PDB file of C-alpha atoms in Angstrom:
ATOM      1  CA  MET K   1       0.143  -0.099   0.001  1.00 33.00           C
ATOM      2  CA  ALA K   2       1.561   3.494  -1.015  1.00 32.00           C
ATOM      3  CA  THR K   3       1.838   5.923   1.634  1.00 30.00           C
ATOM      4  CA  THR K   4       1.728   9.776   1.188  1.00 30.00           C
ATOM      5  CA  LYS K   5       5.454   9.552   1.815  1.00 33.00           C
ATOM      6  CA  SER K   6       6.334   6.759  -0.585  1.00 31.00           C
ATOM      7  CA  VAL K   7       4.368   8.652  -3.278  1.00 30.00           C
ATOM      8  CA  ALA K   8       6.009  12.111  -2.647  1.00 34.00           C
ATOM      9  CA  SER K   9       9.308  10.031  -2.776  1.00 35.00           C
ATOM     10  CA  THR K  10       8.310   8.556  -6.017  1.00 37.00           C
ATOM     11  CA  GLY K  11       7.476  11.790  -7.357  1.00 42.00           C
ATOM     12  CA  ASN K  12      10.913  13.374  -6.606  1.00 50.00           C
ATOM     13  CA  ALA K  13      12.577  10.485  -7.756  1.00 54.00           C
ATOM     14  CA  LEU K  14      11.152  10.480 -11.310  1.00 54.00           C
ATOM     15  CA  THR K  15      11.691  14.357 -11.191  1.00 60.00           C
ATOM     16  CA  ASP K  16      15.596  13.553 -10.495  1.00 66.00           C
ATOM     17  CA  LEU K  17      15.422  11.027 -13.394  1.00 65.00           C
ATOM     18  CA  ALA K  18      14.141  13.596 -15.716  1.00 68.00           C
ATOM     19  CA  SER K  19      17.197  15.633 -15.068  1.00 72.00           C
ATOM     20  CA  ASP K  20      19.599  12.853 -15.158  1.00 73.00           C
ATOM     21  CA  GLU K  21      22.517  13.218 -17.350  1.00 76.00           C
ATOM     22  CA  ASP K  22      22.086   9.604 -18.521  1.00 78.00           C
ATOM     23  CA  PRO K  23      20.268   9.630 -21.944  1.00 77.00           C
ATOM     24  CA  ARG K  24      18.926   5.995 -21.516  1.00 77.00           C
ATOM     25  CA  ALA K  25      17.215   6.921 -18.233  1.00 73.00           C
ATOM     26  CA  ARG K  26      15.584   9.902 -19.846  1.00 70.00           C
ATOM     27  CA  GLU K  27      14.768   8.028 -22.729  1.00 71.00           C
ATOM     28  CA  ILE K  28      12.922   5.402 -20.844  1.00 69.00           C
ATOM     29  CA  LEU K  29      11.226   8.084 -18.659  1.00 68.00           C
ATOM     30  CA  ALA K  30      10.097   9.937 -21.671  1.00 65.00           C
ATOM     31  CA  THR K  31       7.788   6.954 -22.795  1.00 65.00           C
ATOM     32  CA  LEU K  32       5.978   7.276 -19.716  1.00 61.00           C
ATOM     33  CA  ASP K  33       3.895  10.075 -18.164  1.00 52.00           C
ATOM     34  CA  PRO K  34       5.256   9.354 -14.479  1.00 51.00           C
ATOM     35  CA  ASP K  35       5.135  12.984 -13.193  1.00 53.00           C
ATOM     36  CA  GLY K  36       2.557  14.944 -15.211  1.00 61.00           C
ATOM     37  CA  VAL K  37       4.041  16.869 -18.133  1.00 75.00           C
ATOM     38  CA  GLY K  38       6.968  18.426 -16.223  1.00 79.00           C
ATOM     39  CA  ALA K  39       9.247  15.647 -17.046  1.00 81.00           C
ATOM     40  CA  LEU K  40       8.280  15.594 -20.320  1.00 86.00           C
ATOM     41  CA  ILE K  41       8.931  19.264 -21.059  1.00 87.00           C
ATOM     42  CA  VAL K  42      12.240  18.922 -19.117  1.00 85.00           C
ATOM     43  CA  MET K  43      13.315  15.968 -21.443  1.00 87.00           C
ATOM     44  CA  SER K  44      12.080  17.800 -24.623  1.00 93.00           C
ATOM     45  CA  ARG K  45      15.190  20.314 -24.107  1.00 91.00           C
ATOM     46  CA  HIS K  46      17.633  17.200 -23.651  1.00 89.00           C
ATOM     47  CA  ARG K  47      20.628  17.458 -25.811  1.00 91.00           C
ATOM     48  CA  ASN K  48      20.336  13.817 -26.871  1.00 93.00           C
ATOM     49  CA  ASP K  49      18.142  13.375 -29.895  1.00 94.00           C
ATOM     50  CA  MET K  50      16.707   9.756 -28.727  1.00 93.00           C
ATOM     51  CA  VAL K  51      15.394  11.513 -25.348  1.00 90.00           C
ATOM     52  CA  ARG K  52      13.491  14.199 -27.428  1.00 94.00           C
ATOM     53  CA  LEU K  53      12.294  11.648 -30.061  1.00 95.00           C
ATOM     54  CA  ALA K  54      11.009   9.377 -26.970  1.00 92.00           C
ATOM     55  CA  VAL K  55       9.116  12.665 -25.849  1.00 92.00           C
ATOM     56  CA  ALA K  56       7.755  13.265 -29.363  1.00 95.00           C
ATOM     57  CA  ARG K  57       6.158   9.802 -29.560  1.00 93.00           C
ATOM     58  CA  ASN K  58       4.581   9.996 -25.992  1.00 90.00           C
ATOM     59  CA  PRO K  59       0.991  10.329 -26.385  1.00 90.00           C
ATOM     60  CA  GLU K  60       0.751  12.509 -23.176  1.00 86.00           C
ATOM     61  CA  VAL K  61       3.048  15.167 -24.592  1.00 91.00           C
ATOM     62  CA  PRO K  62       1.578  18.735 -24.769  1.00 92.00           C
ATOM     63  CA  LEU K  63       0.784  20.328 -27.876  1.00 94.00           C
ATOM     64  CA  GLY K  64       3.284  23.209 -26.920  1.00 95.00           C
ATOM     65  CA  VAL K  65       5.970  20.897 -26.665  1.00 96.00           C
ATOM     66  CA  ILE K  66       5.084  19.155 -30.049  1.00 97.00           C
ATOM     67  CA  GLU K  67       5.150  22.413 -31.623  1.00 97.00           C
ATOM     68  CA  ALA K  68       8.695  22.997 -30.262  1.00 97.00           C
ATOM     69  CA  LEU K  69      10.070  19.944 -31.240  1.00 98.00           C
ATOM     70  CA  ALA K  70       8.559  20.075 -34.883  1.00 98.00           C
ATOM     71  CA  LYS K  71      11.074  22.888 -35.202  1.00 98.00           C
ATOM     72  CA  ASP K  72      14.019  20.423 -33.732  1.00 98.00           C
ATOM     73  CA  LYS K  73      17.317  20.706 -35.356  1.00 98.00           C
ATOM     74  CA  SER K  74      17.206  16.969 -35.551  1.00 98.00           C
ATOM     75  CA  ALA K  75      15.468  15.431 -38.433  1.00 98.00           C
ATOM     76  CA  LEU K  76      14.912  12.260 -36.422  1.00 97.00           C
ATOM     77  CA  VAL K  77      12.997  14.205 -33.901  1.00 98.00           C
ATOM     78  CA  ARG K  78      10.966  16.198 -36.502  1.00 98.00           C
ATOM     79  CA  ALA K  79      10.104  12.722 -37.840  1.00 98.00           C
ATOM     80  CA  GLY K  80       8.977  11.447 -34.363  1.00 97.00           C
ATOM     81  CA  VAL K  81       6.731  14.830 -34.271  1.00 98.00           C
ATOM     82  CA  ALA K  82       5.164  13.818 -37.850  1.00 97.00           C
ATOM     83  CA  SER K  83       4.457  10.465 -36.359  1.00 95.00           C
ATOM     84  CA  SER K  84       2.721  11.877 -33.235  1.00 96.00           C
ATOM     85  CA  GLU K  85      -0.992  11.431 -32.502  1.00 93.00           C
ATOM     86  CA  VAL K  86      -0.841  14.673 -30.895  1.00 94.00           C
ATOM     87  CA  ALA K  87       0.703  16.754 -33.933  1.00 96.00           C
ATOM     88  CA  THR K  88      -2.068  19.008 -35.315  1.00 96.00           C
ATOM     89  CA  VAL K  89      -2.674  19.268 -39.437  1.00 94.00           C
ATOM     90  CA  GLU K  90      -0.867  22.628 -39.226  1.00 95.00           C
ATOM     91  CA  ILE K  91       2.117  21.164 -38.022  1.00 96.00           C
ATOM     92  CA  LEU K  92       1.980  17.911 -40.138  1.00 96.00           C
ATOM     93  CA  GLU K  93       1.448  20.483 -43.300  1.00 95.00           C
ATOM     94  CA  SER K  94       4.628  22.334 -42.024  1.00 96.00           C
ATOM     95  CA  LEU K  95       6.522  19.060 -41.836  1.00 96.00           C
ATOM     96  CA  ALA K  96       5.283  17.891 -45.096  1.00 95.00           C
ATOM     97  CA  ARG K  97       7.518  20.788 -46.335  1.00 95.00           C
ATOM     98  CA  ASP K  98      10.269  19.972 -44.217  1.00 97.00           C
ATOM     99  CA  ARG K  99      14.001  20.011 -45.825  1.00 97.00           C
ATOM    100  CA  ASP K 100      14.368  16.461 -44.962  1.00 98.00           C
ATOM    101  CA  ALA K 101      12.924  13.671 -47.032  1.00 97.00           C
ATOM    102  CA  MET K 102      12.340  11.265 -44.190  1.00 97.00           C
ATOM    103  CA  VAL K 103      10.591  14.135 -42.334  1.00 97.00           C
ATOM    104  CA  ARG K 104       8.324  14.643 -45.536  1.00 96.00           C
ATOM    105  CA  GLU K 105       7.757  11.155 -46.030  1.00 95.00           C
ATOM    106  CA  LYS K 106       6.324  10.643 -42.257  1.00 96.00           C
ATOM    107  CA  ALA K 107       4.165  13.913 -42.527  1.00 96.00           C
ATOM    108  CA  MET K 108       2.758  12.359 -45.832  1.00 94.00           C
ATOM    109  CA  GLU K 109       2.427   8.758 -44.239  1.00 94.00           C
ATOM    110  CA  ARG K 110      -0.377  10.593 -42.268  1.00 90.00           C
ATOM    111  CA  GLY K 111      -2.452  11.871 -45.365  1.00 87.00           C
ATOM    112  CA  ILE K 112      -1.121  15.378 -45.628  1.00 81.00           C
ATOM    113  CA  VAL K 113       0.049  16.672 -49.011  1.00 77.00           C
ATOM    114  CA  PRO K 114       2.073  19.694 -48.678  1.00 70.00           C
ATOM    115  CA  ALA K 115       0.522  23.107 -49.982  1.00 66.00           C
ATOM    116  CA  ARG K 116       1.934  24.464 -53.117  1.00 62.00           C
TER     117      ARG K 116
END
């Protein structure tokens, strides 16, 4: 049975993991929604592409984070955004015109045709 203290400790531990420098820990944590959106927001700024990709793939990621990740320097992350359930039509239309072919393809797989 979880006590208030154990729940609070778990929350703090998860927040600590969100700040962990080990990208593997943060990548795994990004696939969950353990501590509300706070951990996802922190991890969306991580220097490791795979961590940001995991955030983009999380169905609980806030729209504002997806909007920021749609402009990420990494094509891999932008392709992850194009695959995200959270991405809006506007985001997908933008990604369908991306400079990277992989990102464009992912957006078009969602039925988006780039506007001319």
